[in-house]
């Protein structure tokens, strides 16, 4: 049985009320969603909040999943929407949101507090992830989201364009800009170290 | 030296739907243009760099288990509710209520047992007669017991009274002896005091007489001189 078929079997069982199937389904995707949230938000508490909101959304809408698309695409679409909502809420709570200089407007902006990564990501064995988060931190939320979807989730430019409701060319431009910015940050880091 | 095509070509480089012809053209340009090639290498290096991300383990959470169970329990069909024995306490309560309301009595004897509703059955009459006999017997036993306890209590009281009286007599005699000894002692002390007082009085009288004698002698001596 393929992973897609297994997903569908688990969804069917969960819809019939099997808590075991639900838990198994959550276990399959929780790590991907959590790490996705971690790279987007830059801190574990926001990543946990995002993950819990995503699975709550999945639970509420599970009966609407028709199997036309892959469950993984569906769940990442929910994750994207929740991240947009979360960012919007944070924007409302903070007085002076920081806009990116390269990209104008857009759904995403930087999450509050992302400049100050949590200590657990600055110390010890998390050094590599800390460095990557620091690099991603230099990106605007739009760029960060596209890098996340393209590099880590392996979505195509067209899929990202559909997800973010922008043109594929805009996605390509933002992705390349993001890579250039990451290159600059990486070179700066190398010079400093 | 910069290349005007770099931006466009590298944007397309990451595109998945690039045609084979376009891909060949792109590759050819990259092999010819050192600037574009260097630029591509640097962004690919950065991409590989961030791809080294190590998956973080998820902190403990309940995976929405409680929510799932709570909501599915609420939607459980009646047949499942029946099978899950949740009806049992309610049924037991109802049965007890019926037993009380209909005054159900179950009588068990040598010929088996019988269940009756209401209070006017033959078994109840027998039971009442047995209860009356039992009550009589219990009353008789109770009277005997009371009489035995009373007699035992009486003898105990008499013994106690005697003991108290003996003790009181003993203590009274002891008290009289002590009083007598005390008075005797006081009397002796008073006698001693009286004797000492008399002796002192006699001594003072004697001193007075001597003084008078001396005075008489002195007066007589003065008269002789004149």
Short mmCIF file of C-alpha atoms in Angstrom, two decimals:
data_model
loop_
_atom_site.label_atom_id
_atom_site.label_comp_id
_atom_site.label_asym_id
_atom_site.label_seq_id
_atom_site.Cartn_x
_atom_site.Cartn_y
_atom_site.Cartn_z
CA UNK A 1 0.00 0.00 0.00
CA UNK A 2 1.44 3.39 -1.01
CA UNK A 3 1.71 6.29 1.39
CA UNK A 4 -1.14 8.08 -0.37
CA UNK A 5 -3.37 5.01 -0.07
CA UNK A 6 -2.38 4.63 3.57
CA UNK A 7 -3.30 8.26 4.17
CA UNK A 8 -6.69 7.71 2.60
CA UNK A 9 -7.29 4.55 4.65
CA UNK A 10 -6.38 6.40 7.83
CA UNK A 11 -8.64 9.31 6.93
CA UNK A 12 -11.55 6.94 6.26
CA UNK A 13 -11.01 5.20 9.61
CA UNK A 14 -10.68 8.51 11.45
CA UNK A 15 -13.92 9.72 9.89
CA UNK A 16 -15.60 6.60 11.26
CA UNK A 17 -14.40 7.59 14.73
CA UNK A 18 -11.14 5.67 15.10
CA UNK A 19 -8.95 7.63 17.49
CA UNK A 20 -6.06 5.29 16.69
CA UNK A 21 -6.26 6.15 12.96
CA UNK A 22 -6.42 9.85 13.75
CA UNK A 23 -3.36 9.65 15.98
CA UNK A 24 -1.44 7.72 13.35
CA UNK A 25 -2.33 10.29 10.73
CA UNK A 26 -1.18 13.11 13.01
CA UNK A 27 2.05 11.29 13.84
CA UNK A 28 2.81 10.99 10.12
CA UNK A 29 2.68 14.70 9.49
CA UNK A 30 3.34 16.43 12.82
CA UNK A 31 7.11 16.54 12.40
CA UNK A 32 6.87 18.00 8.88
CA UNK A 33 4.34 20.60 9.97
CA UNK A 34 6.27 21.47 13.13
CA UNK A 35 9.55 21.94 11.26
CA UNK A 36 7.71 23.89 8.58
CA UNK A 37 6.36 26.18 11.31
CA UNK A 38 9.76 26.42 12.94
CA UNK A 39 11.41 27.61 9.73
CA UNK A 40 8.59 30.05 9.05
CA UNK A 41 8.24 31.52 12.52
CA UNK A 42 11.76 31.04 13.88
CA UNK A 43 10.66 29.91 17.33
CA UNK A 44 9.25 26.73 18.79
CA UNK A 45 6.29 28.20 20.67
CA UNK A 46 4.88 29.80 17.51
CA UNK A 47 5.67 26.61 15.59
CA UNK A 48 3.71 24.59 18.17
CA UNK A 49 0.79 27.00 18.01
CA UNK A 50 0.81 26.80 14.23
CA UNK A 51 1.00 23.02 14.26
CA UNK A 52 -1.91 22.71 16.67
CA UNK A 53 -4.00 25.12 14.62
CA UNK A 54 -3.18 23.18 11.47
CA UNK A 55 -4.29 19.86 12.93
CA UNK A 56 -7.40 21.44 14.41
CA UNK A 57 -8.19 22.76 10.94
CA UNK A 58 -7.51 19.32 9.46
CA UNK A 59 -9.80 17.73 12.02
CA UNK A 60 -12.60 20.21 11.37
CA UNK A 61 -12.35 19.80 7.59
CA UNK A 62 -11.43 16.14 7.32
CA UNK A 63 -14.86 15.25 5.96
CA UNK A 64 -14.30 17.73 3.12
CA UNK A 65 -11.14 16.01 1.93
CA UNK A 66 -12.15 14.27 -1.30
CA UNK A 67 -8.85 12.68 -2.25
CA UNK A 68 -8.59 14.71 -5.48
CA UNK A 69 -5.23 16.00 -4.30
CA UNK A 70 -2.62 14.40 -2.11
CA UNK A 71 -3.29 14.69 1.61
CA UNK A 72 0.21 16.15 2.03
CA UNK A 73 -0.62 18.99 -0.41
CA UNK A 74 -3.93 19.55 1.34
CA UNK A 75 -2.38 19.75 4.80
CA UNK A 76 0.35 22.13 3.62
CA UNK A 77 -2.32 24.31 2.05
CA UNK A 78 -4.02 24.45 5.47
CA UNK A 79 -0.64 25.15 7.08
CA UNK A 80 -0.05 28.02 4.64
CA UNK A 81 -3.48 29.53 5.36
CA UNK A 82 -2.97 29.19 9.10
CA UNK A 83 0.46 30.82 8.83
CA UNK A 84 -1.11 33.73 6.94
CA UNK A 85 -3.80 34.07 9.63
CA UNK A 86 -1.23 33.85 12.39
CA UNK A 87 0.94 36.49 10.78
CA UNK A 88 -2.08 38.75 10.34
CA UNK A 89 -3.01 38.37 14.02
CA UNK A 90 0.54 39.17 15.05
CA UNK A 91 0.55 42.22 12.82
CA UNK A 92 -2.57 43.46 14.57
CA UNK A 93 -0.99 42.93 17.97
CA UNK A 94 2.28 44.74 17.17
CA UNK A 95 2.33 48.49 16.71
CA UNK A 96 4.96 48.91 14.02
CA UNK A 97 5.26 45.97 11.67
CA UNK A 98 8.51 45.77 9.76
CA UNK A 99 8.12 45.63 6.01
CA UNK A 100 10.63 44.17 3.66
CA UNK A 101 12.62 46.56 1.56
CA UNK A 102 12.68 44.38 -1.54
CA UNK A 103 9.13 43.14 -1.69
CA UNK A 104 6.22 45.44 -1.47
CA UNK A 105 3.34 44.45 0.79
CA UNK A 106 2.21 40.88 0.41
CA UNK A 107 0.42 38.63 2.84
CA UNK A 108 3.47 37.87 4.90
CA UNK A 109 5.65 40.07 6.92
CA UNK A 110 8.16 39.20 9.49
CA UNK A 111 6.81 37.50 12.56
CA UNK A 112 7.30 39.56 15.69
CA UNK A 113 10.26 38.46 17.71
CA UNK A 114 11.81 36.45 14.95
CA UNK A 115 14.95 38.56 15.11
CA UNK A 116 15.54 37.18 18.57
CA UNK A 117 15.63 33.46 18.20
CA UNK A 118 14.90 31.43 21.28
CA UNK A 119 17.94 30.43 23.33
CA UNK A 120 17.40 26.73 22.64
CA UNK A 121 18.18 27.41 18.99
CA UNK A 122 21.25 29.39 19.77
CA UNK A 123 23.02 26.87 21.94
CA UNK A 124 24.51 23.42 21.85
CA UNK A 125 23.64 20.78 19.30
CA UNK A 126 21.24 23.02 17.36
CA UNK A 127 24.07 25.05 15.90
CA UNK A 128 23.39 24.13 12.27
CA UNK A 129 19.67 24.81 12.48
CA UNK A 130 20.36 28.02 14.35
CA UNK A 131 22.59 29.21 11.53
CA UNK A 132 19.95 28.30 8.93
CA UNK A 133 17.22 30.04 10.92
CA UNK A 134 19.42 33.12 11.22
CA UNK A 135 19.84 33.13 7.45
CA UNK A 136 16.11 32.63 6.82
CA UNK A 137 15.48 35.36 9.35
CA UNK A 138 17.03 37.85 6.96
CA UNK A 139 14.25 37.18 4.42
CA UNK A 140 10.87 38.79 4.27
CA UNK A 141 7.97 36.54 5.11
CA UNK A 142 6.99 36.32 1.43
CA UNK A 143 10.44 35.15 0.43
CA UNK A 144 10.70 32.90 3.41
CA UNK A 145 7.42 31.21 2.57
CA UNK A 146 8.47 30.64 -1.03
CA UNK A 147 11.87 29.25 -0.03
CA UNK A 148 10.10 26.96 2.43
CA UNK A 149 7.65 25.66 -0.16
CA UNK A 150 10.19 25.34 -2.95
CA UNK A 151 13.28 24.05 -1.13
CA UNK A 152 11.81 22.12 1.79
CA UNK A 153 8.41 21.05 0.47
CA UNK A 154 9.52 20.63 -3.19
CA UNK A 155 6.47 22.38 -4.62
CA UNK A 156 6.58 23.62 -8.19
CA UNK A 157 6.45 27.33 -9.00
CA UNK A 158 2.94 26.84 -10.37
CA UNK A 159 1.77 25.12 -7.17
CA UNK A 160 3.25 27.89 -5.05
CA UNK A 161 1.64 30.50 -7.30
CA UNK A 162 -1.74 28.86 -6.87
CA UNK A 163 -1.28 28.52 -3.14
CA UNK A 164 -0.28 32.15 -2.65
CA UNK A 165 -2.61 33.49 -5.31
CA UNK A 166 0.15 35.24 -7.25
CA UNK A 167 1.67 34.66 -10.68
CA UNK A 168 4.30 32.01 -11.32
CA UNK A 169 6.70 34.71 -12.59
CA UNK A 170 6.37 36.61 -9.30
CA UNK A 171 7.16 33.40 -7.47
CA UNK A 172 10.27 32.85 -9.59
CA UNK A 173 11.44 36.42 -9.05
CA UNK A 174 10.90 36.23 -5.31
CA UNK A 175 12.64 32.89 -5.08
CA UNK A 176 15.71 34.07 -6.92
CA UNK A 177 15.79 37.29 -4.86
CA UNK A 178 15.60 35.21 -1.75
CA UNK A 179 18.51 33.03 -2.82
CA UNK A 180 20.59 36.10 -3.59
CA UNK A 181 19.81 37.56 -0.20
CA UNK A 182 20.70 34.30 1.48
CA UNK A 183 23.98 34.31 -0.41
CA UNK A 184 24.78 37.80 0.89
CA UNK A 185 23.93 36.78 4.45
CA UNK A 186 26.02 33.64 4.12
CA UNK A 187 29.02 35.61 2.81
CA UNK A 188 28.67 38.10 5.66
CA UNK A 189 28.64 35.27 8.15
CA UNK A 190 31.73 33.74 6.59
CA UNK A 191 33.57 37.05 6.76
CA UNK A 192 32.62 37.53 10.41
CA UNK A 193 33.60 34.01 11.36
CA UNK B 1 32.02 41.43 -15.75
CA UNK B 2 28.25 41.24 -15.45
CA UNK B 3 25.80 39.61 -17.83
CA UNK B 4 22.37 41.12 -18.68
CA UNK B 5 20.80 37.64 -18.89
CA UNK B 6 21.77 36.46 -15.43
CA UNK B 7 18.57 37.47 -13.61
CA UNK B 8 16.20 35.97 -16.16
CA UNK B 9 18.20 32.81 -16.82
CA UNK B 10 18.74 31.93 -13.20
CA UNK B 11 15.07 32.50 -12.41
CA UNK B 12 14.23 30.04 -15.16
CA UNK B 13 16.96 27.63 -14.08
CA UNK B 14 14.86 26.59 -11.06
CA UNK B 15 11.69 26.22 -13.11
CA UNK B 16 10.38 22.70 -13.50
CA UNK B 17 8.45 23.24 -16.71
CA UNK B 18 11.37 24.46 -18.80
CA UNK B 19 11.31 22.87 -22.25
CA UNK B 20 14.19 20.68 -23.38
CA UNK B 21 15.24 23.27 -25.96
CA UNK B 22 15.24 26.08 -23.45
CA UNK B 23 17.15 23.90 -20.97
CA UNK B 24 19.83 23.17 -23.61
CA UNK B 25 20.13 26.85 -24.43
CA UNK B 26 20.42 27.70 -20.76
CA UNK B 27 23.10 25.08 -20.19
CA UNK B 28 25.02 26.32 -23.21
CA UNK B 29 24.95 29.89 -21.93
CA UNK B 30 26.06 28.81 -18.50
CA UNK B 31 29.02 26.96 -19.93
CA UNK B 32 30.01 30.03 -21.94
CA UNK B 33 29.27 32.79 -19.41
CA UNK B 34 31.59 32.74 -16.41
CA UNK B 35 29.54 35.35 -14.56
CA UNK B 36 26.24 33.46 -14.83
CA UNK B 37 27.99 30.23 -13.98
CA UNK B 38 29.59 31.72 -10.87
CA UNK B 39 26.28 33.28 -9.86
CA UNK B 40 24.49 29.96 -10.30
CA UNK B 41 27.13 28.13 -8.27
CA UNK B 42 26.80 30.59 -5.42
CA UNK B 43 23.00 30.37 -5.20
CA UNK B 44 23.13 26.58 -5.52
CA UNK B 45 25.65 26.53 -2.69
CA UNK B 46 23.28 28.57 -0.53
CA UNK B 47 20.39 26.30 -1.43
CA UNK B 48 22.40 23.22 -0.46
CA UNK B 49 23.45 25.00 2.70
CA UNK B 50 19.91 25.57 3.97
CA UNK B 51 18.90 22.07 2.89
CA UNK B 52 21.17 20.76 5.64
CA UNK B 53 18.37 21.57 8.07
CA UNK B 54 18.04 18.78 10.62
CA UNK B 55 14.51 17.77 11.51
CA UNK B 56 13.61 18.87 15.02
CA UNK B 57 11.61 16.48 17.14
CA UNK B 58 8.14 17.69 18.05
CA UNK B 59 7.64 18.63 21.72
CA UNK B 60 5.09 16.52 23.57
CA UNK B 61 1.46 17.28 22.80
CA UNK B 62 -1.75 15.26 22.90
CA UNK B 63 -2.25 15.23 19.08
CA UNK B 64 -5.83 16.40 19.46
CA UNK B 65 -6.65 12.99 20.94
CA UNK B 66 -8.92 14.38 23.63
CA UNK B 67 -10.77 16.63 21.21
CA UNK B 68 -11.21 13.74 18.78
CA UNK B 69 -12.52 11.37 21.45
CA UNK B 70 -14.81 13.97 23.00
CA UNK B 71 -16.41 14.93 19.71
CA UNK B 72 -16.78 11.36 18.50
CA UNK B 73 -18.26 10.23 21.78
CA UNK B 74 -20.95 12.89 21.42
CA UNK B 75 -21.81 11.60 17.96
CA UNK B 76 -21.84 7.92 18.90
CA UNK B 77 -24.97 6.09 17.70
CA UNK B 78 -27.46 4.69 20.18
CA UNK B 79 -26.52 1.08 19.41
CA UNK B 80 -22.93 1.70 20.52
CA UNK B 81 -24.15 3.42 23.65
CA UNK B 82 -26.22 0.32 24.44
CA UNK B 83 -23.22 -1.92 23.97
CA UNK B 84 -20.91 0.14 26.15
CA UNK B 85 -22.72 -0.77 29.46
CA UNK B 86 -23.30 2.87 30.31
CA UNK B 87 -26.99 2.06 30.75
CA UNK B 88 -26.34 -0.39 33.58
CA UNK B 89 -26.32 2.01 36.61
CA UNK B 90 -29.50 3.68 35.35
CA UNK B 91 -31.22 0.33 34.88
CA UNK B 92 -30.19 -0.79 38.37
CA UNK B 93 -31.59 2.42 39.86
CA UNK B 94 -34.87 1.94 37.99
CA UNK B 95 -35.16 -1.65 39.20
CA UNK B 96 -34.63 -0.57 42.81
CA UNK B 97 -37.25 2.13 42.41
CA UNK B 98 -39.75 -0.44 41.10
CA UNK B 99 -39.04 -2.75 44.03
CA UNK B 100 -39.75 0.08 46.47
CA UNK B 101 -42.84 1.40 44.66
CA UNK B 102 -44.55 -1.97 44.26
CA UNK B 103 -43.59 -3.18 47.73
CA UNK B 104 -42.04 -6.33 46.31
CA UNK B 105 -41.20 -9.01 48.85
CA UNK B 106 -39.21 -12.14 48.21
CA UNK B 107 -39.75 -15.00 50.71
CA UNK B 108 -37.41 -17.95 50.74
CA UNK B 109 -38.23 -21.16 52.68
CA UNK B 110 -37.87 -24.95 52.42
CA UNK B 111 -40.37 -25.16 49.54
CA UNK B 112 -38.48 -22.63 47.41
CA UNK B 113 -39.01 -18.91 47.23
CA UNK B 114 -41.94 -16.73 46.31
CA UNK B 115 -42.19 -13.14 45.08
CA UNK B 116 -45.18 -11.06 46.06
CA UNK B 117 -46.29 -7.50 45.37
CA UNK B 118 -48.10 -5.36 47.95
CA UNK B 119 -48.31 -6.10 51.72
CA UNK B 120 -51.33 -8.49 52.19
CA UNK B 121 -50.11 -11.98 51.47
CA UNK B 122 -50.34 -15.15 53.63
CA UNK B 123 -46.61 -15.18 53.93
CA UNK B 124 -46.77 -11.73 55.47
CA UNK B 125 -49.30 -12.92 58.13
CA UNK B 126 -47.01 -15.82 59.09
CA UNK B 127 -44.16 -13.46 59.21
CA UNK B 128 -46.05 -11.11 61.53
CA UNK B 129 -46.94 -13.97 63.92
CA UNK B 130 -43.31 -15.05 63.95
CA UNK B 131 -42.28 -11.50 64.58
CA UNK B 132 -44.76 -11.19 67.52
CA UNK B 133 -43.40 -14.40 69.07
CA UNK B 134 -39.90 -13.24 68.59
CA UNK B 135 -40.76 -9.90 70.20
CA UNK B 136 -42.32 -11.66 73.23
CA UNK B 137 -39.32 -13.87 73.67
CA UNK B 138 -37.00 -10.91 73.38
CA UNK B 139 -39.00 -8.95 75.97
CA UNK B 140 -38.89 -11.89 78.42
CA UNK B 141 -35.16 -12.21 77.98
CA UNK B 142 -34.78 -8.50 78.39
CA UNK B 143 -36.72 -8.50 81.69
CA UNK B 144 -34.59 -11.33 83.08
CA UNK B 145 -31.50 -9.55 82.03
CA UNK B 146 -32.64 -6.33 83.67
CA UNK B 147 -33.47 -8.13 86.93
CA UNK B 148 -30.05 -9.81 86.94
CA UNK B 149 -28.30 -6.55 86.30
CA UNK B 150 -30.35 -4.82 89.04
CA UNK B 151 -29.50 -7.45 91.66
CA UNK B 152 -25.85 -7.39 90.74
CA UNK B 153 -25.88 -3.60 90.89
CA UNK B 154 -27.55 -3.67 94.35
CA UNK B 155 -24.93 -5.97 95.82
CA UNK B 156 -22.23 -3.84 94.31
CA UNK B 157 -23.77 -0.72 95.82
CA UNK B 158 -23.95 -2.30 99.28
CA UNK B 159 -20.34 -3.36 99.11
CA UNK B 160 -19.32 0.06 97.96
CA UNK B 161 -21.26 1.75 100.76
CA UNK B 162 -19.72 -0.47 103.38
CA UNK B 163 -16.28 0.22 102.10
CA UNK B 164 -16.95 3.94 102.15
CA UNK B 165 -18.27 3.86 105.67
CA UNK B 166 -15.34 1.85 106.96
CA UNK B 167 -12.99 4.21 105.38
CA UNK B 168 -14.87 7.17 106.88
CA UNK B 169 -14.78 5.63 110.38
CA UNK B 170 -11.13 4.91 110.09
CA UNK B 171 -10.38 8.40 109.00
CA UNK B 172 -12.53 9.88 111.83
CA UNK B 173 -10.68 7.86 114.49
CA UNK B 174 -7.38 8.90 113.04
CA UNK B 175 -8.52 12.50 113.10
CA UNK B 176 -9.51 12.30 116.81
CA UNK B 177 -6.15 10.79 117.70
CA UNK B 178 -4.37 13.53 115.88
CA UNK B 179 -6.49 16.20 117.58
CA UNK B 180 -5.86 14.71 121.00
CA UNK B 181 -2.15 14.59 120.42
CA UNK B 182 -2.21 18.18 119.24
CA UNK B 183 -4.16 19.44 122.25
CA UNK B 184 -1.88 17.52 124.59
CA UNK B 185 1.13 19.05 122.99
CA UNK B 186 -0.39 22.52 123.25
CA UNK B 187 -1.24 21.98 126.89
CA UNK B 188 2.34 21.01 127.71
CA UNK B 189 3.66 24.01 125.85
CA UNK B 190 1.25 26.30 127.74
CA UNK B 191 2.36 24.82 131.07
CA UNK B 192 5.98 25.43 130.20
CA UNK B 193 5.18 29.00 129.22
CA UNK B 194 3.25 29.58 132.46
CA UNK B 195 6.09 28.18 134.55
CA UNK B 196 8.59 30.36 132.82
CA UNK B 197 6.31 33.39 133.36
CA UNK B 198 5.94 32.71 137.06
CA UNK B 199 9.65 32.24 137.50
CA UNK B 200 10.26 35.52 135.75
CA UNK B 201 7.64 37.22 137.90
CA UNK B 202 9.20 35.83 141.07
CA UNK B 203 12.60 36.97 139.92
CA UNK B 204 11.32 40.49 139.26
CA UNK B 205 9.58 40.57 142.66
CA UNK B 206 12.78 39.52 144.30
CA UNK B 207 14.61 42.30 142.52
CA UNK B 208 12.00 44.80 143.68
CA UNK B 209 12.36 43.67 147.32
CA UNK B 210 16.13 44.02 147.11
CA UNK B 211 15.76 47.50 145.68
CA UNK B 212 13.39 48.46 148.48
CA UNK B 213 15.81 47.05 151.06
CA UNK B 214 18.64 49.05 149.55
CA UNK B 215 16.42 52.17 149.62
CA UNK B 216 15.52 51.55 153.24
CA UNK B 217 19.15 51.04 154.12
CA UNK B 218 20.09 54.24 152.32
CA UNK B 219 17.36 56.25 154.06
CA UNK B 220 18.45 54.84 157.41
CA UNK B 221 22.05 55.72 156.70
CA UNK B 222 21.14 59.27 155.81
CA UNK B 223 19.18 59.64 159.07
CA UNK B 224 22.14 58.43 161.10
CA UNK B 225 24.37 61.04 159.50
CA UNK B 226 22.09 63.87 160.56
#
